CSV table of C-alpha atoms in Angstrom, one decimal:
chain,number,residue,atom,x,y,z
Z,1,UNK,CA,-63.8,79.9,-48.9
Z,2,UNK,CA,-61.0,81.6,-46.8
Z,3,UNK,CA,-58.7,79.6,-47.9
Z,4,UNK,CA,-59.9,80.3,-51.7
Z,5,UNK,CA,-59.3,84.3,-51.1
Z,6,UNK,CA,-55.9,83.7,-49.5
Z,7,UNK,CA,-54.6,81.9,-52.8
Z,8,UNK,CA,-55.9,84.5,-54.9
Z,9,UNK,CA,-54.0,87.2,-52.9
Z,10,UNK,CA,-50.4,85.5,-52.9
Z,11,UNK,CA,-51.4,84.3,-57.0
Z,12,UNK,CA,-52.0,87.8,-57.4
Z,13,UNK,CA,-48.7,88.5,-56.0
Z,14,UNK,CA,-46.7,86.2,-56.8
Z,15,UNK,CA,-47.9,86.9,-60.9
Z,16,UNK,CA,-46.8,90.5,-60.4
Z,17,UNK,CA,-43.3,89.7,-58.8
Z,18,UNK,CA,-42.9,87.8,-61.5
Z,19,UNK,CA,-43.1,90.7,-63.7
Z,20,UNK,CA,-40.2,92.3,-61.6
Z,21,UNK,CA,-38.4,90.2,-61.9
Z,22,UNK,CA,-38.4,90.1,-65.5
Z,23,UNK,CA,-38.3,94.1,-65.1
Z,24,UNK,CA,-35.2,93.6,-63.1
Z,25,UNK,CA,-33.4,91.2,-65.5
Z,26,UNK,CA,-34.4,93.6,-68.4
Z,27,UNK,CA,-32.6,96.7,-66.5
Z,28,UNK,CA,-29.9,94.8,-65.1
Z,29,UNK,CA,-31.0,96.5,-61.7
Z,30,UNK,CA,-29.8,94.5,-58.4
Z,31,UNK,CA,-32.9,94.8,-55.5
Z,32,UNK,CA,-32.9,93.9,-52.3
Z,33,UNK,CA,-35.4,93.0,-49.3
Z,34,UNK,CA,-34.3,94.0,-45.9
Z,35,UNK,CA,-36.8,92.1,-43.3
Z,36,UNK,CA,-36.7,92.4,-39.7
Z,37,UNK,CA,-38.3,92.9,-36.5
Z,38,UNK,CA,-39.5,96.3,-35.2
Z,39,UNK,CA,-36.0,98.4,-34.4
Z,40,UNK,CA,-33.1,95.8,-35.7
Z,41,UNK,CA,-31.5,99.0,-37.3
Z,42,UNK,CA,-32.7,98.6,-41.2
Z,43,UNK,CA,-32.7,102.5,-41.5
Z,44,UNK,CA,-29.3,102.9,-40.5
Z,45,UNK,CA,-27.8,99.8,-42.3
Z,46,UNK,CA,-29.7,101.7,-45.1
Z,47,UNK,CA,-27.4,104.7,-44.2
Z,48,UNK,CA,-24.4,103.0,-44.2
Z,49,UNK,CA,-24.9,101.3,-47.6
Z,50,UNK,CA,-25.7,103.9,-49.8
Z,51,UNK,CA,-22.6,106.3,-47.7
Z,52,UNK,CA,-20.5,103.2,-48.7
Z,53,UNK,CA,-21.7,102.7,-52.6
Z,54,UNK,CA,-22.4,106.6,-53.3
Z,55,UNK,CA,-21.0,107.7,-56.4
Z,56,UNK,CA,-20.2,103.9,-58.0
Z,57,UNK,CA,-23.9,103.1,-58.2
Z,58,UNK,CA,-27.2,104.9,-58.8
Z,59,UNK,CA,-29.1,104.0,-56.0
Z,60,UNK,CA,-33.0,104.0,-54.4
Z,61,UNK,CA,-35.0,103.1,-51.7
Z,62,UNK,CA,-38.3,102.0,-50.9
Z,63,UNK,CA,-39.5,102.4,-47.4
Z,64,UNK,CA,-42.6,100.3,-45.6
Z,65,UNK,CA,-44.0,101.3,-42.6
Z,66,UNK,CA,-47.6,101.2,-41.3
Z,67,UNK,CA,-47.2,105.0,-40.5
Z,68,UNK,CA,-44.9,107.8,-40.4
Z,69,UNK,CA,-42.1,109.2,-42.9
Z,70,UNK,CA,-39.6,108.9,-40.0
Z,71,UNK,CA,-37.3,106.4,-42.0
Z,72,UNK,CA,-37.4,108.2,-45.3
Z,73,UNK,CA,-36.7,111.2,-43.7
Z,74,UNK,CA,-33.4,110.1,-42.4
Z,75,UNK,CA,-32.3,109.2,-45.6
Z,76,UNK,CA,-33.1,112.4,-47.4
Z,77,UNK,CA,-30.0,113.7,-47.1
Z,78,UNK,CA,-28.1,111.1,-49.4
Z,79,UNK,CA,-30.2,112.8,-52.4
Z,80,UNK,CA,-31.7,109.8,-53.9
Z,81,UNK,CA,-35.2,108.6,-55.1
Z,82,UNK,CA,-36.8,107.1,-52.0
Z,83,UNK,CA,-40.4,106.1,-52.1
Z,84,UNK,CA,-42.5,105.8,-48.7
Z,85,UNK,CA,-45.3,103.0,-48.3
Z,86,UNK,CA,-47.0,103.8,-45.5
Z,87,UNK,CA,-49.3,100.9,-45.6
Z,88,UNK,CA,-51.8,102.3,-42.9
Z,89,UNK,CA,-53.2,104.5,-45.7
Z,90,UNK,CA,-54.2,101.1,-47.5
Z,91,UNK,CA,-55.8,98.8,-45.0
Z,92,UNK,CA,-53.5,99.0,-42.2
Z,93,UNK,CA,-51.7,96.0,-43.4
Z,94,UNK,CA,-48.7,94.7,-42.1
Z,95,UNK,CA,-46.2,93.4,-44.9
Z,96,UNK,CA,-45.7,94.9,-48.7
Z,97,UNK,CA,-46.7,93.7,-51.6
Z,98,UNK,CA,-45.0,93.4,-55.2
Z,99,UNK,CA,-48.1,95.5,-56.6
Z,100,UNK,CA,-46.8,98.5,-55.0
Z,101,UNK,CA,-43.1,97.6,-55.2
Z,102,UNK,CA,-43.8,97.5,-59.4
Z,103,UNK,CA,-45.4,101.3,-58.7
Z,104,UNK,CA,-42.7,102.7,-56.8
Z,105,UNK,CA,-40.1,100.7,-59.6
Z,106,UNK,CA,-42.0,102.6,-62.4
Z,107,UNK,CA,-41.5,106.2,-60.5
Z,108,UNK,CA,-37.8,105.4,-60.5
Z,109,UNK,CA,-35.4,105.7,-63.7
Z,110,UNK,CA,-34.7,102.4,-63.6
Z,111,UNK,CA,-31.9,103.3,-66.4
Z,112,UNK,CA,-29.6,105.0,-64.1
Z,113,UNK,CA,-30.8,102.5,-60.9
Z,114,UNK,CA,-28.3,99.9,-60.2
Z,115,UNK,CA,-29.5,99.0,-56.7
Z,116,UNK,CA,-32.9,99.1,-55.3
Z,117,UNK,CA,-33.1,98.4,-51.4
Z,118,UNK,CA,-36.6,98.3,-50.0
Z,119,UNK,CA,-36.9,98.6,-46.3
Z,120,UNK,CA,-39.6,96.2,-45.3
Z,121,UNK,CA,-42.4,96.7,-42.7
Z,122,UNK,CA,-40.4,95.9,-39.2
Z,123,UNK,CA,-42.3,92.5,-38.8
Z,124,UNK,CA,-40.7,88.9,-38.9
Z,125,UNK,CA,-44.0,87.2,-39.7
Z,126,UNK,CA,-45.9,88.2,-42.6
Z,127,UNK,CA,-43.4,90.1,-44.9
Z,128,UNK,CA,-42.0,86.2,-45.0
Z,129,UNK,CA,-45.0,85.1,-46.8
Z,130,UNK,CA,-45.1,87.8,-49.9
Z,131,UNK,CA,-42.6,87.6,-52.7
Z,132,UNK,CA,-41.5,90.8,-53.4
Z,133,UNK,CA,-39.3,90.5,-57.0
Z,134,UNK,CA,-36.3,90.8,-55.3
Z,135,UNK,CA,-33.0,89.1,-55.8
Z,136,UNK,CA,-32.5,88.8,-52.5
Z,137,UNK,CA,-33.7,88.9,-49.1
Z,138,UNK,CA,-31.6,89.9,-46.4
Z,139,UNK,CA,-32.8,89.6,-43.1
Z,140,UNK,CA,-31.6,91.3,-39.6
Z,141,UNK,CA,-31.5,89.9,-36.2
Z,142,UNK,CA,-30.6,92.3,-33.4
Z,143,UNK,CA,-28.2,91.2,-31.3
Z,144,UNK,CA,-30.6,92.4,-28.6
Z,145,UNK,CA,-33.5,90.2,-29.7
Z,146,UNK,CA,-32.3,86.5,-28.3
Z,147,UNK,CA,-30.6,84.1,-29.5
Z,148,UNK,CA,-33.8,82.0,-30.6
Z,149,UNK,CA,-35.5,84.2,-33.2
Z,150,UNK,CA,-34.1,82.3,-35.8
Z,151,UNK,CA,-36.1,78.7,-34.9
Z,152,UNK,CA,-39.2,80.6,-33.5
Z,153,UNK,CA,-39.7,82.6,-37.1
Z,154,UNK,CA,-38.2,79.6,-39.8
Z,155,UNK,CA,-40.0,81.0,-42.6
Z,156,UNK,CA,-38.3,84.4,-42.4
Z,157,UNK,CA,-35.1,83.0,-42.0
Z,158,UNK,CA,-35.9,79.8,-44.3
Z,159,UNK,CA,-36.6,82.4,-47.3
Z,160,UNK,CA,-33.8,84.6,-47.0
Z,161,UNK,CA,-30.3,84.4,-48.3
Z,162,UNK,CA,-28.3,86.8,-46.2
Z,163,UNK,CA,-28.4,87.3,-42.6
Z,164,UNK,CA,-27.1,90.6,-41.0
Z,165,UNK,CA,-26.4,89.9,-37.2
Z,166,UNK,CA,-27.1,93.5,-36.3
Z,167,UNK,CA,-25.5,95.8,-33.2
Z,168,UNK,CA,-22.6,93.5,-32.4
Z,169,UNK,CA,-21.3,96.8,-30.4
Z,170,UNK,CA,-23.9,95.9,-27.8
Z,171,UNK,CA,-22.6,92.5,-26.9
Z,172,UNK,CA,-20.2,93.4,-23.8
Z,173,UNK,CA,-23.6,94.4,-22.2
Z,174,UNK,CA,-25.6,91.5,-22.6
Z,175,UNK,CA,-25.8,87.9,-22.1
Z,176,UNK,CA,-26.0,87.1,-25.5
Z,177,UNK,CA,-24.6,83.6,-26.8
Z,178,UNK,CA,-23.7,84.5,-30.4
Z,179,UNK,CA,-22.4,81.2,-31.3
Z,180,UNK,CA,-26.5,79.7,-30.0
Z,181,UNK,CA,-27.9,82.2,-32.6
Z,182,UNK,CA,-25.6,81.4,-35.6
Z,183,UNK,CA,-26.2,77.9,-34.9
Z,184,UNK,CA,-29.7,78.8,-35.1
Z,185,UNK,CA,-29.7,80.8,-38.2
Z,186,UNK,CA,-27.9,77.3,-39.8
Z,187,UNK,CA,-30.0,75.2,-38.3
Z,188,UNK,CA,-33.0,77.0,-40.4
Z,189,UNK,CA,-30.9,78.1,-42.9
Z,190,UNK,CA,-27.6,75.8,-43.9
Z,191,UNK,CA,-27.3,77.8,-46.5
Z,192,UNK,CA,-27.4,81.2,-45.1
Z,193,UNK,CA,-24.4,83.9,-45.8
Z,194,UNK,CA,-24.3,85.4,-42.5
Z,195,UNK,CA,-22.2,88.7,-41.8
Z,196,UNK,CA,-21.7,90.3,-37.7
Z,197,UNK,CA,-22.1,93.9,-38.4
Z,198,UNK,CA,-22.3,97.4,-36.2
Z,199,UNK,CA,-24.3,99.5,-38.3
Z,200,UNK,CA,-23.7,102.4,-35.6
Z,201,UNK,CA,-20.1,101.8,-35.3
Z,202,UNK,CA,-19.0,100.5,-38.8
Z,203,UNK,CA,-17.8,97.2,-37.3
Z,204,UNK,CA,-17.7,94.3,-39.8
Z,205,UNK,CA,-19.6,95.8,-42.1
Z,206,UNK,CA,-16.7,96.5,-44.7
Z,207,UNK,CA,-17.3,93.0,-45.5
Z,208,UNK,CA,-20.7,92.9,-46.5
Z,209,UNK,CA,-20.6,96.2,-48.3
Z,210,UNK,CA,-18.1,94.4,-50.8
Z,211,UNK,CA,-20.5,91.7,-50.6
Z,212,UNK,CA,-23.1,93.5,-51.9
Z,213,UNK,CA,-21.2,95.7,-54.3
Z,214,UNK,CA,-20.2,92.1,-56.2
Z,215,UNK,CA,-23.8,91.3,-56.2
Z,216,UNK,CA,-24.8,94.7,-57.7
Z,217,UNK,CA,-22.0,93.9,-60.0
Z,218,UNK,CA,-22.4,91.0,-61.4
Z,219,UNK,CA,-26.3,91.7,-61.9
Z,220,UNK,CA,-25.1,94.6,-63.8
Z,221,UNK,CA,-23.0,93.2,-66.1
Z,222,UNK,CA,-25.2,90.3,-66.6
Y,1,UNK,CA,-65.5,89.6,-51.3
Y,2,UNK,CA,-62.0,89.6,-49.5
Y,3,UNK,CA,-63.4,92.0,-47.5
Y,4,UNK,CA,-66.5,90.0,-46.6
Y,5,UNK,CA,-64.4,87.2,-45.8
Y,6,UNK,CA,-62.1,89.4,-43.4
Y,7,UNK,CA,-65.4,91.1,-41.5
Y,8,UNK,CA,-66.3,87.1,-40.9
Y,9,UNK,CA,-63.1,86.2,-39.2
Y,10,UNK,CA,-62.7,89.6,-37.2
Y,11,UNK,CA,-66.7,88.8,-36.3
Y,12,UNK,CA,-66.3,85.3,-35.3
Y,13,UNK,CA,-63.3,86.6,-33.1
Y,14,UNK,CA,-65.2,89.1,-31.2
Y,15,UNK,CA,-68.2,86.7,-30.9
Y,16,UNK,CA,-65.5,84.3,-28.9
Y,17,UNK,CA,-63.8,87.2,-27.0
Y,18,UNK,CA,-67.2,88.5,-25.5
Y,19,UNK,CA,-67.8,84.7,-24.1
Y,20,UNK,CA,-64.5,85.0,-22.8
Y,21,UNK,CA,-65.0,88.1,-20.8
Y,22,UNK,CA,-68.1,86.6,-19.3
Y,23,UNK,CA,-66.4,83.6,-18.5
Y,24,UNK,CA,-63.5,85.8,-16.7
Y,25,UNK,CA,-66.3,88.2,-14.7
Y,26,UNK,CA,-67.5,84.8,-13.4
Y,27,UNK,CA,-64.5,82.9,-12.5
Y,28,UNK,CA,-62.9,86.4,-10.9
Y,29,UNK,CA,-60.0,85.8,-12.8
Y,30,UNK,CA,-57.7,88.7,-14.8
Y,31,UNK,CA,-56.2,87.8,-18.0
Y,32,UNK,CA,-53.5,90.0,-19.3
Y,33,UNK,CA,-52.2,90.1,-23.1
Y,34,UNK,CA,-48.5,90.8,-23.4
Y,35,UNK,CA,-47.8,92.0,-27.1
Y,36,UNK,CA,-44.9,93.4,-28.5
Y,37,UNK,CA,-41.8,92.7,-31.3
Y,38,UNK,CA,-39.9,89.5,-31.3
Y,39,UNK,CA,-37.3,89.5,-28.3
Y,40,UNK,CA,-38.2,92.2,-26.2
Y,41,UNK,CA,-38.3,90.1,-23.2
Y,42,UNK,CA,-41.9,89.0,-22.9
Y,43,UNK,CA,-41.0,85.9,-21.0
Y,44,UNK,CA,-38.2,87.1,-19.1
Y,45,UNK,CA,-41.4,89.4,-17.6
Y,46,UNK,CA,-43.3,86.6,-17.1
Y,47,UNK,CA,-40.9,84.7,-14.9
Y,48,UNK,CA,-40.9,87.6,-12.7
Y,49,UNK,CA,-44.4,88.3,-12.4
Y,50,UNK,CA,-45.0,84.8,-11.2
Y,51,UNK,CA,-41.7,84.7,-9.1
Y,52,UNK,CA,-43.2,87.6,-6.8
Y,53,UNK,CA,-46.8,86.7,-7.1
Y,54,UNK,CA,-46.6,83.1,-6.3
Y,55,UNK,CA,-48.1,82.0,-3.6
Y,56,UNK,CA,-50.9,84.9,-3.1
Y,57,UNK,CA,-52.4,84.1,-6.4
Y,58,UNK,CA,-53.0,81.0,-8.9
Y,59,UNK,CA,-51.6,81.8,-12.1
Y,60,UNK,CA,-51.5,80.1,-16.0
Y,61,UNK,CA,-49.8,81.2,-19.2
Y,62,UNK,CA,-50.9,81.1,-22.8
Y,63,UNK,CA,-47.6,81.0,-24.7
Y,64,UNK,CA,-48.1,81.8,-28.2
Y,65,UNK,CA,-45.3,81.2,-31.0
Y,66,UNK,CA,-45.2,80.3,-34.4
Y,67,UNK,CA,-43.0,77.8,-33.6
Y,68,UNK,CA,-40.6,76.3,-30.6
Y,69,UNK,CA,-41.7,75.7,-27.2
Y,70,UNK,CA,-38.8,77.5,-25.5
Y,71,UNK,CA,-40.8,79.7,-24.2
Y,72,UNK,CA,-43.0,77.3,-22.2
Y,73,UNK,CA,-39.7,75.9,-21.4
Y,74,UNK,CA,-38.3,78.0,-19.5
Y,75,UNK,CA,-41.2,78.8,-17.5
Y,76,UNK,CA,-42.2,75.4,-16.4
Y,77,UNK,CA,-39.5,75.4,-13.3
Y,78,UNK,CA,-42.5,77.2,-11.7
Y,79,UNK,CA,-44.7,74.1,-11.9
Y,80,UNK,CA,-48.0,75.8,-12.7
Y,81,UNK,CA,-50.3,75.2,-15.8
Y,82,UNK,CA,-48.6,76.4,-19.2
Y,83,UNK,CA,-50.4,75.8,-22.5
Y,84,UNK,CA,-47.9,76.4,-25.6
Y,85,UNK,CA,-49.6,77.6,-29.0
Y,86,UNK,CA,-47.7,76.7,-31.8
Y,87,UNK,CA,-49.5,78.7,-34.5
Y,88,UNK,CA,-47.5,77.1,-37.1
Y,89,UNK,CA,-49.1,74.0,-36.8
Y,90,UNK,CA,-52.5,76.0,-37.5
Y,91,UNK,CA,-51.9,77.8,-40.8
Y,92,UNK,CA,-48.6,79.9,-39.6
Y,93,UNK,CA,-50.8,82.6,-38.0
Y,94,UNK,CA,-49.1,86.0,-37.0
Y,95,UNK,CA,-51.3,86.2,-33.8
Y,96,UNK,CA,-53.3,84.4,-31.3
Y,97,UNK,CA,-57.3,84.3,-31.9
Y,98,UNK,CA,-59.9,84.2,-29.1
Y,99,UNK,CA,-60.7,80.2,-30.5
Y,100,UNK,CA,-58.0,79.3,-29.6
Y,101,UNK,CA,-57.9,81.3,-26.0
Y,102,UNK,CA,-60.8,79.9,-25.3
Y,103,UNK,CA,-59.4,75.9,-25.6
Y,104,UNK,CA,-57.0,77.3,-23.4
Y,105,UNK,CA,-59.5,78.2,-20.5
Y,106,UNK,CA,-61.5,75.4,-20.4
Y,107,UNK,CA,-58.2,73.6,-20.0
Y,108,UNK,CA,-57.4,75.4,-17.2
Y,109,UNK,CA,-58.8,74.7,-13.4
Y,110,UNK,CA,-60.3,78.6,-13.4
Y,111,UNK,CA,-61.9,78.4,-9.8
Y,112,UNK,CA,-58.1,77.9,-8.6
Y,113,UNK,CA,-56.9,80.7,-11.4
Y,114,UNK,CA,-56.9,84.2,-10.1
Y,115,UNK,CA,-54.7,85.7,-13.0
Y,116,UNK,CA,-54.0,84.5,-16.4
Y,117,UNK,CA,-51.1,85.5,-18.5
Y,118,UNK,CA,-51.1,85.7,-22.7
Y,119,UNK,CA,-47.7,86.2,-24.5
Y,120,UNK,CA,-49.0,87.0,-27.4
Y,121,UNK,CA,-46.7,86.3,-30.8
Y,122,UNK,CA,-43.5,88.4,-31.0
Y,123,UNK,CA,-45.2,90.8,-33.5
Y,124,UNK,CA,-46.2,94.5,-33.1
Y,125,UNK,CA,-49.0,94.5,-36.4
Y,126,UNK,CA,-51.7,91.8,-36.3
Y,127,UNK,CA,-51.8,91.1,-33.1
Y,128,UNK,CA,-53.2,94.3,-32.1
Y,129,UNK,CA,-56.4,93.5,-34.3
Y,130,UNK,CA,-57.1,90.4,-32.4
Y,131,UNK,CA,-59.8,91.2,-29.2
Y,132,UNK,CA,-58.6,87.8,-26.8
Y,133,UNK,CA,-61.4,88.8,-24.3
Y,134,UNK,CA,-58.6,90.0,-21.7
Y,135,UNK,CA,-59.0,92.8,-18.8
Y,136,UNK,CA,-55.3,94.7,-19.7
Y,137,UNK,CA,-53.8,94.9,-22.9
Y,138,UNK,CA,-49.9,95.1,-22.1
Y,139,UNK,CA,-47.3,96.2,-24.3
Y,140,UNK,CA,-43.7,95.9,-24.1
Y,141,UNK,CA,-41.2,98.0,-25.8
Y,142,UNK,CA,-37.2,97.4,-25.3
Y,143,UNK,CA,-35.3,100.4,-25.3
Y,144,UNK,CA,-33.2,98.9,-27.9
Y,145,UNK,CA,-35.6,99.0,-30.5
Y,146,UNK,CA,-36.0,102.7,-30.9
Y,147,UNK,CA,-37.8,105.7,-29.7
Y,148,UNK,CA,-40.2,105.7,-32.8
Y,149,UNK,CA,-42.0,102.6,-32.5
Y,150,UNK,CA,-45.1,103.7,-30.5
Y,151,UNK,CA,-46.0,106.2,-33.6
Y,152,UNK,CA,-45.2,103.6,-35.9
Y,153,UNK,CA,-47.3,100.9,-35.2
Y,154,UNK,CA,-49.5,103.4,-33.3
Y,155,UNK,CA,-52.7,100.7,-33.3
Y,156,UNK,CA,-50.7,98.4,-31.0
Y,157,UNK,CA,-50.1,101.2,-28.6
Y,158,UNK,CA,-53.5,102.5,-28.9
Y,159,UNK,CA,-55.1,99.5,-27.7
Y,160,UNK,CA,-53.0,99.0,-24.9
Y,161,UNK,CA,-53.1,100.0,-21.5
Y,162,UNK,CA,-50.0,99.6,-20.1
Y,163,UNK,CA,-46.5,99.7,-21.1
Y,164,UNK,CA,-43.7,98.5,-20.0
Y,165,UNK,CA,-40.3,100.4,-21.4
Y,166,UNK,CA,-38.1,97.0,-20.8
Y,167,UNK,CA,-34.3,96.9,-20.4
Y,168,UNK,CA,-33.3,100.0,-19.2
Y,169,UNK,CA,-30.4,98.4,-17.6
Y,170,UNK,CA,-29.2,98.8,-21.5
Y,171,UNK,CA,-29.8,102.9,-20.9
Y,172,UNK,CA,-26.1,103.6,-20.4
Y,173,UNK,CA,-25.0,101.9,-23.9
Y,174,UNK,CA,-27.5,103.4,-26.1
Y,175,UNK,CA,-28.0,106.7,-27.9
Y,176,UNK,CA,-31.2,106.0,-26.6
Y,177,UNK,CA,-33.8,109.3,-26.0
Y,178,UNK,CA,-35.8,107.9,-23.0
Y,179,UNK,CA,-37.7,111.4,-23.0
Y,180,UNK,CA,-38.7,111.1,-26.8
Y,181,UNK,CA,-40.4,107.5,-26.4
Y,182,UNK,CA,-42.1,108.4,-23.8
Y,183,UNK,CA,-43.9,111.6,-25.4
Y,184,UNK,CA,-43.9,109.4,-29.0
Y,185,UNK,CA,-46.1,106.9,-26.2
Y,186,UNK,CA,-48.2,109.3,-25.2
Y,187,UNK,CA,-48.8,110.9,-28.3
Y,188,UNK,CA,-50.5,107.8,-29.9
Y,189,UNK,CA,-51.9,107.3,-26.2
Y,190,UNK,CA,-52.4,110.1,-23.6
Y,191,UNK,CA,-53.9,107.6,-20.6
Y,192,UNK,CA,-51.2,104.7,-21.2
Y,193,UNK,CA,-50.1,103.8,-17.9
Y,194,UNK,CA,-46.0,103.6,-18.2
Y,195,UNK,CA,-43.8,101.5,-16.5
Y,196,UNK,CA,-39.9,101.5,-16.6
Y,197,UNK,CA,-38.4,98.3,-16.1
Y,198,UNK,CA,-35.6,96.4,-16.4
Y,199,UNK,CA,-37.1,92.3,-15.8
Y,200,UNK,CA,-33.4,90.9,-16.3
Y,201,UNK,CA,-32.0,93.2,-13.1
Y,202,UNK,CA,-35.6,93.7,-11.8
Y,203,UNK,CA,-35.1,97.5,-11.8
Y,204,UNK,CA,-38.3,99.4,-11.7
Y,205,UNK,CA,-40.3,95.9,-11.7
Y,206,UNK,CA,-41.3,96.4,-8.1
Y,207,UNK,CA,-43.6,99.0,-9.2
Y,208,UNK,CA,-45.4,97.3,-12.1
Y,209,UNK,CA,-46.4,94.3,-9.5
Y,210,UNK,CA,-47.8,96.6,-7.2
Y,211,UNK,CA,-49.9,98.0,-9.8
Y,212,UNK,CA,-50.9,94.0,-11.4
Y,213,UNK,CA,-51.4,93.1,-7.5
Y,214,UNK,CA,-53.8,95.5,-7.4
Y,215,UNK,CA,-56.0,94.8,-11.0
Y,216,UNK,CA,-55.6,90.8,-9.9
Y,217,UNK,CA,-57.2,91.6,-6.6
Y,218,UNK,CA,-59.7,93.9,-7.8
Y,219,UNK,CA,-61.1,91.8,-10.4
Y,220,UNK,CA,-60.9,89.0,-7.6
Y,221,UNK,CA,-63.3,90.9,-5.4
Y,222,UNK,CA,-65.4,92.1,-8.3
C-alpha cells in the first residue's frame, strides 16, 4: 500500500511538470533548478545572476524554504517577481513540487519572463526525486562540504546537468582536493558541465553567466 | 489516505524507538544522534570523540548514508564495531528509521557498549522527524553554511539538544556573524546547549567531551 501512495505522488507530479514544460516551450521561457545542501550559497549565486543578466532579460525567482523569507528578502532589491514557498506552511515538507511551481509560473507574466530560477529547498536528498518542469538542474557543491558529496548523493548529481563548484575563494584555507571532487562529480555524472565559481568574490563566474545567457538564448529564440 | 499511510510509518517508528530506549536504560548504554547537512564534519567529530574516549568507555557507530561506505572507512583504524547503513539499498531513504537502529543493536555486544554513536544522513529536513530511541539529539552546524540555518530548518534544531558550531578554525575567512547564529540557535531553541568547536584543529573540542563524559557516565550509573 505504501508503495501504491508513493507512485501516485511522483504520477501526480510528474503529469503536472509535464504541463510546464509544455507551458515553458509555449513562452519560450528558459527555467532553472538550483539544488543543494543547506548553505552552498544558492541566494547569492541568485544575486550574482540576475546583477549579471539585468536589463537583457526579464527575469524571476522562486524561492523554497521550510521557513522564513530570509532568501527572498535578499533579492528584493533587484525589483523582480519572486515568489516564496515556504513549505512548512504545507506539511512541513522538505523538497518542491511542480504543483506549486505551475502556481507561482501563473502569478508571473510569463510574456515578459525569459528566465525563471527557482531556488530549491537546501536539501541533496529529496529535491532529487521530484521533477520540477525545468530545463535544467543545476546543482551546487560547496567547496566546504568534502570532496565525496558527489558519490554519497548520485541521484542529485545523476539528474542534474550543470554543476557549480561553489566558494572556490575558500580553498587556501582548507584541505580540500578539488581534483577528488571533480572526479567525483564525473564519476556520477560523465556528462556533467561543471564550472569553479566564487559567488562572493565573482571568481569564474563570467563563464557560467555566458553560459547561461546562451541557454536563455537559444530557448528564446526557439 | 496518504495521510493514513504517513501516521502508520511515523507510528511504527515510535513503537520501535520506545523498545529501543528500554533496551538502552537496561544495558546502561548512551546513544547519541548526530544530524546535520551533507559535509559538515560529522565524522571528522566522530574520530575525535572516540580518539579521547577510548579506553574509559566501549563505543559503536551507526553510520548512515545513502550511498558509500567512506564514512565507516575512515573510522575503522580505531578497530571497534561500525555498522554502515546504505539507505540506498533500502528504497533511497533521506534518513535512518528506528527498524533499522534496532538491527544495529542487537548486532552489537551491548553489555561491553557504554556509548553508541548515530551519524545520521547528511540532511537537515527528514531526519529530524525520525524518533531513533537515542538519549541526546546532536546537531552540527559548520560556520560555513550560514548564520540562518537554525531558523530555517527550525524542527531540526528544536529537537536537538546540543549543538555543535563546527569549523571555527574557518572564522577568520568568512563574513561569518558568529553572534547572529548563535541568537538565530536560541531563538528556535532557548535550552540548546552550544558548543564551539573546531574537530579538524580540535579547538573548543575539549569542552564538548567533558560534557559527553559526563552524559556516558551518568547513564552508566543510572
Amino acid at each position: 500500500m505504501e508503495i501504491k501512495v508513493l507512485k501516485n505522488i511522483f504520477s501526480s507530479n510528474e503529469a503536472r511538470a509535464e504541463e510546464i514544460k509544455k507551458l515553458l516551450a509555449e513562452k519560450k521561457v528558459f527555467m532553472a533548478n538550483f539544488l543543494s545542501s543547506p548553505g552552498s550559497g544558492k541566494t547569492t549565486i541568485a544575486d550574482r545572476m540576475i546583477s549579471g543578466l539585468k536589463g537583457k532579460y526579464g527575469m524571476a525567482v522562486i524561492e523554497g524554504d521550510i521557513a522564513t523569507t530570509n532568501d527572498a528578502k535578499k533579492l528584493q532589491k533587484h525589483d523582480i517577481p519572486i515568489i516564496q514557498i515556504e513549505t512548512a506552511l504545507f506539511q512541513r515538507d522538505c523538497h518542491l513540487e511542480s504543483m506549486w511551481i505551475r502556481k507561482c509560473l501563473d502569478d508571473f507574466d510569463l510574456d515578459k519572463t525569459d528566465f525563471v530560477i527557482i531556488e530549491n529547498i537546501g536539501n541533496l536528498v529529496c529535491p532529487a526525486e521530484f521533477d520540477l518542469g525545468e530545463d535544467e538542474r543545476i546543482v551546487v557543491l560547496s567547496v566546504t562540504e568534502g570532496e565525496d558529496k558527489p558519490v554519497k548523493y548520485p541521484m542529485m548529481f545523476n539528474s542534474s546537468q550543470v554543476a557549480l563548484v561553489n566558494k572556490v575563494d575558500l580553498l587556501p584555507h582548507l584541505d580540500y582536493n578539488l581534483q577528488e571532487a571533480l572526479d567525483n562529480i564525473r564519476r556520477v555524472n560523465p556528462k556533467m558541465r561543471i564550472f569553479q565559481v566564487s559567488a562572493k568574490t565573482g571568481e569564474g563566474f563570467d563563464e557560467f553567466l555566458k553560459y547561461l545567457d546562451k541557454r536563455i538564448a537559444q530557448k528564446k529564440s526557439s
